[in-house]
Amino acid sequence: MTELLPMAIDCQHLTYRYGQFTAVDDLTLKVRPGETMGLLGPNGAGKTTLVRMLTTLTPIQRGDLRIFGLDSVRQTTDIRSNIGYVPQQLSIEPALSGRQNVEWFARLYGVPRAERTDRVEQALAAMELLDVADRLAGAYSGGMVRRLEVAQALVNRPSLLVLDEPTVGLDPIARDGVWTQVQSMQAEFGMTVLLTTHYMEEADALCDRVALMHRGVLRAVGTPTELKSKVSPSATLEDVFRHYAASDLSEASEPSDFREIRSSRKVASRAS
Ligand SMILES: Nc1ncnc2c1ncn2[C@@H]1O[C@H](COP(=O)(O)OP(=O)(O)OP(=O)(O)O)[C@@H](O)[C@H]1O
Ligand SMILES: [Mg+2]
């Protein structure tokens, strides 16, 4: 049955260059409907560039992309109406209230007029923003802004939700709240989720599978359990990350005595 459904994301040989620099290199990846896929990789690996192609915001230079069987070149509008996207860069309008920001997205993404008010209230309630919904978004705290962006992305009940580091700067309770809400929408509407994160515990707990990128290349794809067992019997997902990407992490190339100084500084600053 599942085999007959088109893949939520089916990209083949995607390549993206900024001038001479290849940010995404011949990348092929499939994401099944209803799946939660984590996209991991060090800073500069090419995650945001890939995500922007998958959401049709960046045009494809080379390769082929289908979202739920829709062609990314000829059916861009259809694809966009199926997608909710939380970009890495802040995307709210500070001169509008929280509620107006979500209403704006509801109009933009074609939520029928008769349903708009209810949907906006539901999205605000889901992100626990009703109390502050009439304040200007420009006066929100960083975490509240992030929650507002998730509310915007959920307002059209997307089939595919794409989240580029959605929980950066959120306190632990707010972070749990975002994921609880995303998972309940997944259970209710069968939504597919693609997320990038640098929090390995988050990826381990939430993702059915993870894809690890390094310098534009897809290095590994699998369930967290599969990938961990390939590295070592006791490996964590962070060990998997280091295994595939260590040479890009500045700490890994530092001399060990410098690493010690740095970690003792961290301990000292935490203690003070
Ligand atoms: N507009 C641009 N012009 C030139 N180079 C760019 C541009 N945007 C990104 N790059 C380069 O492409 C590479 C991939 O960047 P990208 O933002 O996709 O990485 P990322 O994996 O999302 O990193 P991070 O974890 O820091 O968000 C980086 O080397 C970056 O400097
Ligand atoms: Mg990024």
XYZ file of C-alpha atoms and ligand atoms in Angstrom:
304
model
C 0.000 0.000 0.000
C 2.666 2.509 1.087
C 4.748 1.574 -1.969
C 2.002 2.917 -4.248
C 2.094 6.386 -2.712
C 4.598 8.818 -4.197
C 7.543 9.698 -2.007
C 7.081 12.873 0.057
C 10.527 13.954 -1.126
C 12.308 12.328 -4.038
C 15.431 14.157 -5.121
C 17.941 12.749 -7.554
C 21.453 14.019 -8.196
C 20.790 17.526 -6.861
C 23.782 19.805 -7.246
C 23.969 23.466 -6.265
C 26.852 25.829 -6.866
C 27.461 29.339 -5.574
C 29.833 30.471 -8.332
C 32.672 27.935 -8.347
C 31.804 26.560 -4.901
C 29.710 23.376 -4.777
C 27.409 23.582 -1.733
C 25.293 20.502 -2.582
C 27.010 17.758 -4.517
C 25.070 15.111 -6.516
C 22.671 14.429 -3.659
C 20.026 11.700 -3.912
C 17.531 11.218 -1.072
C 14.014 9.843 -0.621
C 11.708 10.618 2.287
C 8.586 8.498 2.774
C 5.157 10.009 3.507
C 4.603 10.360 7.261
C 8.286 9.960 8.021
C 10.354 12.273 10.241
C 13.739 12.769 8.605
C 16.566 14.597 10.330
C 19.169 16.364 8.230
C 22.428 16.614 10.170
C 25.861 17.974 9.373
C 28.412 20.553 10.500
C 28.102 24.287 9.846
C 28.426 24.884 6.119
C 27.587 21.272 5.162
C 24.889 22.475 2.756
C 21.743 21.707 4.787
C 20.047 25.085 4.335
C 20.948 25.179 0.643
C 19.351 21.740 0.213
C 16.292 22.684 2.275
C 15.759 25.823 0.179
C 15.804 23.715 -2.976
C 13.371 21.196 -1.475
C 10.942 24.007 -0.597
C 11.294 25.393 -4.188
C 12.658 28.724 -2.891
C 15.992 28.160 -4.593
C 15.754 27.013 -8.224
C 17.270 23.654 -9.109
C 20.474 24.049 -11.138
C 21.102 20.342 -11.753
C 19.192 17.202 -10.828
C 15.544 16.323 -10.372
C 13.114 16.987 -7.525
C 9.609 15.686 -6.896
C 7.494 16.462 -3.842
C 4.558 14.037 -3.446
C 5.078 13.191 -7.108
C 4.783 16.865 -8.166
C 7.485 18.194 -10.440
C 9.475 21.038 -8.889
C 9.744 23.012 -12.112
C 6.254 22.654 -13.606
C 4.172 22.334 -10.409
C 5.889 24.784 -8.083
C 2.648 26.423 -6.903
C 1.058 23.065 -6.019
C 4.159 22.060 -4.109
C 4.222 25.300 -2.133
C 0.610 24.893 -1.015
C 1.587 21.500 0.466
C 4.585 22.816 2.371
C 5.090 24.565 5.700
C 8.562 26.014 6.168
C 10.401 27.474 9.132
C 13.552 29.057 7.714
C 16.828 29.310 9.588
C 16.740 33.108 9.230
C 13.985 34.964 11.067
C 10.961 35.543 8.876
C 8.349 37.406 10.931
C 7.064 40.923 10.278
C 7.910 42.907 13.431
C 5.410 45.720 12.749
C 2.461 43.281 12.828
C 1.020 41.556 15.892
C 1.561 37.821 16.385
C -2.015 37.131 15.275
C -1.638 39.332 12.166
C 1.569 37.484 11.251
C -0.225 34.144 11.308
C -3.241 35.593 9.433
C -0.893 36.876 6.765
C 0.491 33.347 6.222
C -3.011 31.862 6.213
C -3.915 34.192 3.317
C -0.599 33.600 1.567
C -0.999 29.820 1.711
C -4.621 29.819 0.573
C -6.418 28.787 3.777
C -10.128 29.243 2.850
C -11.556 32.484 4.257
C -14.294 30.701 6.254
C -11.696 28.591 8.083
C -9.070 31.264 8.552
C -10.036 32.660 11.958
C -10.283 29.189 13.532
C -7.045 27.972 11.983
C -5.145 31.058 13.130
C -6.452 30.655 16.698
C -5.561 26.933 16.671
C -2.037 27.600 15.434
C -1.494 30.328 18.046
C -2.930 28.100 20.792
C -0.754 25.177 19.697
C 2.371 27.296 20.172
C 0.987 28.810 23.421
C 0.962 32.313 22.024
C -2.685 33.279 22.599
C -1.847 35.464 25.614
C 0.577 37.575 23.578
C -1.159 37.316 20.185
C -2.077 41.009 20.062
C 1.368 42.311 20.948
C 3.681 43.426 18.143
C 5.897 40.550 17.052
C 8.850 42.971 17.100
C 8.499 43.025 20.898
C 8.579 39.205 21.265
C 11.506 37.390 22.872
C 13.687 35.226 20.600
C 11.935 32.026 21.682
C 8.479 33.545 21.174
C 9.481 34.602 17.643
C 10.550 31.039 16.866
C 7.240 29.673 18.153
C 5.382 32.249 16.061
C 7.236 31.027 12.985
C 6.214 27.436 13.719
C 2.598 28.633 14.115
C 2.867 30.309 10.678
C 4.238 27.123 9.115
C 1.437 24.985 10.581
C -1.506 27.248 9.699
C -2.115 25.685 6.247
C -1.901 22.116 7.686
C 0.969 21.216 5.376
C 1.586 17.669 4.157
C 5.303 18.376 4.404
C 6.722 20.462 7.234
C 10.313 21.633 6.750
C 12.052 23.039 9.814
C 15.546 24.532 9.601
C 16.863 24.568 13.191
C 13.444 25.325 14.672
C 14.387 24.984 18.332
C 17.504 27.181 18.480
C 17.178 29.501 21.450
C 14.092 27.824 22.885
C 13.975 26.947 26.563
C 13.591 23.204 27.292
C 9.868 23.462 28.033
C 9.170 25.460 24.862
C 11.251 22.967 22.864
C 9.227 20.038 24.168
C 6.067 22.004 23.415
C 7.043 22.514 19.767
C 7.775 18.818 19.261
C 4.667 17.626 21.090
C 2.571 19.796 18.804
C 4.373 18.737 15.631
C 3.994 15.068 16.603
C 0.302 15.435 17.369
C -0.266 17.030 13.946
C 1.692 14.172 12.427
C -0.549 11.650 14.165
C -3.702 13.516 13.125
C -2.869 14.446 9.520
C -0.027 12.071 8.584
C 2.331 15.009 8.026
C 5.892 14.348 6.798
C 8.623 16.262 8.643
C 12.115 17.200 7.506
C 14.162 18.968 10.163
C 17.692 20.159 10.581
C 19.168 20.388 14.053
C 22.490 20.484 15.842
C 20.928 18.875 18.945
C 21.792 15.208 18.564
C 19.527 14.018 21.399
C 16.645 15.800 19.695
C 17.386 14.071 16.380
C 17.806 10.705 18.091
C 14.513 10.977 19.954
C 12.388 12.407 17.137
C 13.640 11.121 13.804
C 12.669 7.863 12.114
C 15.786 8.273 9.981
C 18.621 10.769 9.770
C 20.707 11.880 6.792
C 24.237 13.093 7.467
C 25.736 15.691 5.130
C 29.357 16.730 4.977
C 30.757 19.295 2.502
C 27.698 19.034 0.286
C 27.806 15.244 0.078
C 25.333 12.845 1.668
C 27.571 10.605 3.754
C 25.087 8.323 5.545
C 21.332 7.683 5.773
C 19.561 5.356 8.174
C 17.698 4.999 11.430
C 19.607 6.394 14.411
C 19.979 2.808 15.689
C 21.430 1.567 12.386
C 23.908 4.410 12.134
C 25.016 4.112 15.759
C 25.590 0.367 15.477
C 27.776 0.915 12.394
C 30.118 3.208 14.360
C 30.403 1.149 17.556
C 28.160 -0.912 19.859
C 28.046 1.901 22.438
C 27.999 4.885 20.028
C 25.700 7.862 20.518
C 24.348 9.890 17.596
C 26.958 12.524 18.457
C 29.648 9.867 17.883
C 28.049 9.155 14.497
C 28.142 12.873 13.687
C 31.816 13.111 14.653
C 32.637 9.957 12.730
C 31.326 11.375 9.458
C 32.169 15.047 9.999
C 35.069 15.332 12.450
C 37.441 17.052 10.038
C 35.090 20.038 9.807
C 34.834 20.566 13.543
C 37.431 23.011 14.795
C 37.690 21.208 18.153
C 38.674 17.956 16.469
C 41.694 19.554 14.810
C 42.873 21.475 17.854
C 45.798 20.168 19.856
C 44.601 18.245 22.909
C 46.045 20.673 25.485
C 44.068 23.530 23.868
C 40.922 21.395 24.034
C 41.542 20.887 27.760
C 41.951 24.624 28.339
C 38.720 25.252 26.484
C 36.711 22.651 28.346
C 38.015 23.864 31.711
C 36.963 27.404 30.718
C 33.487 26.123 29.949
C 33.289 24.439 33.360
C 34.564 27.604 35.051
C 32.013 29.795 33.301
C 29.198 27.424 34.178
C 30.257 27.398 37.826
C 30.412 31.203 38.125
N 24.465 33.054 -0.808
C 25.614 32.375 -0.741
N 26.669 32.726 -1.503
C 27.835 32.037 -1.456
N 28.035 30.962 -0.677
C 27.026 30.567 0.104
C 25.764 31.245 0.134
N 24.938 30.627 1.008
C 25.659 29.606 1.526
N 26.909 29.569 0.983
C 27.956 28.594 1.296
O 27.481 27.280 1.029
C 27.896 26.386 2.046
C 26.681 25.714 2.634
O 25.927 26.666 3.360
P 24.562 26.272 4.083
O 23.968 27.513 4.644
O 23.733 25.461 3.141
O 25.120 25.316 5.245
P 24.375 24.666 6.514
O 24.667 23.215 6.484
O 22.957 25.087 6.536
O 25.178 25.313 7.745
P 24.669 25.765 9.221
O 24.665 24.521 10.076
O 25.738 26.708 9.672
O 23.332 26.412 9.101
C 28.715 27.210 3.035
O 30.079 27.034 2.729
C 28.273 28.624 2.780
O 29.317 29.540 3.058
Mg 21.806 26.160 7.813
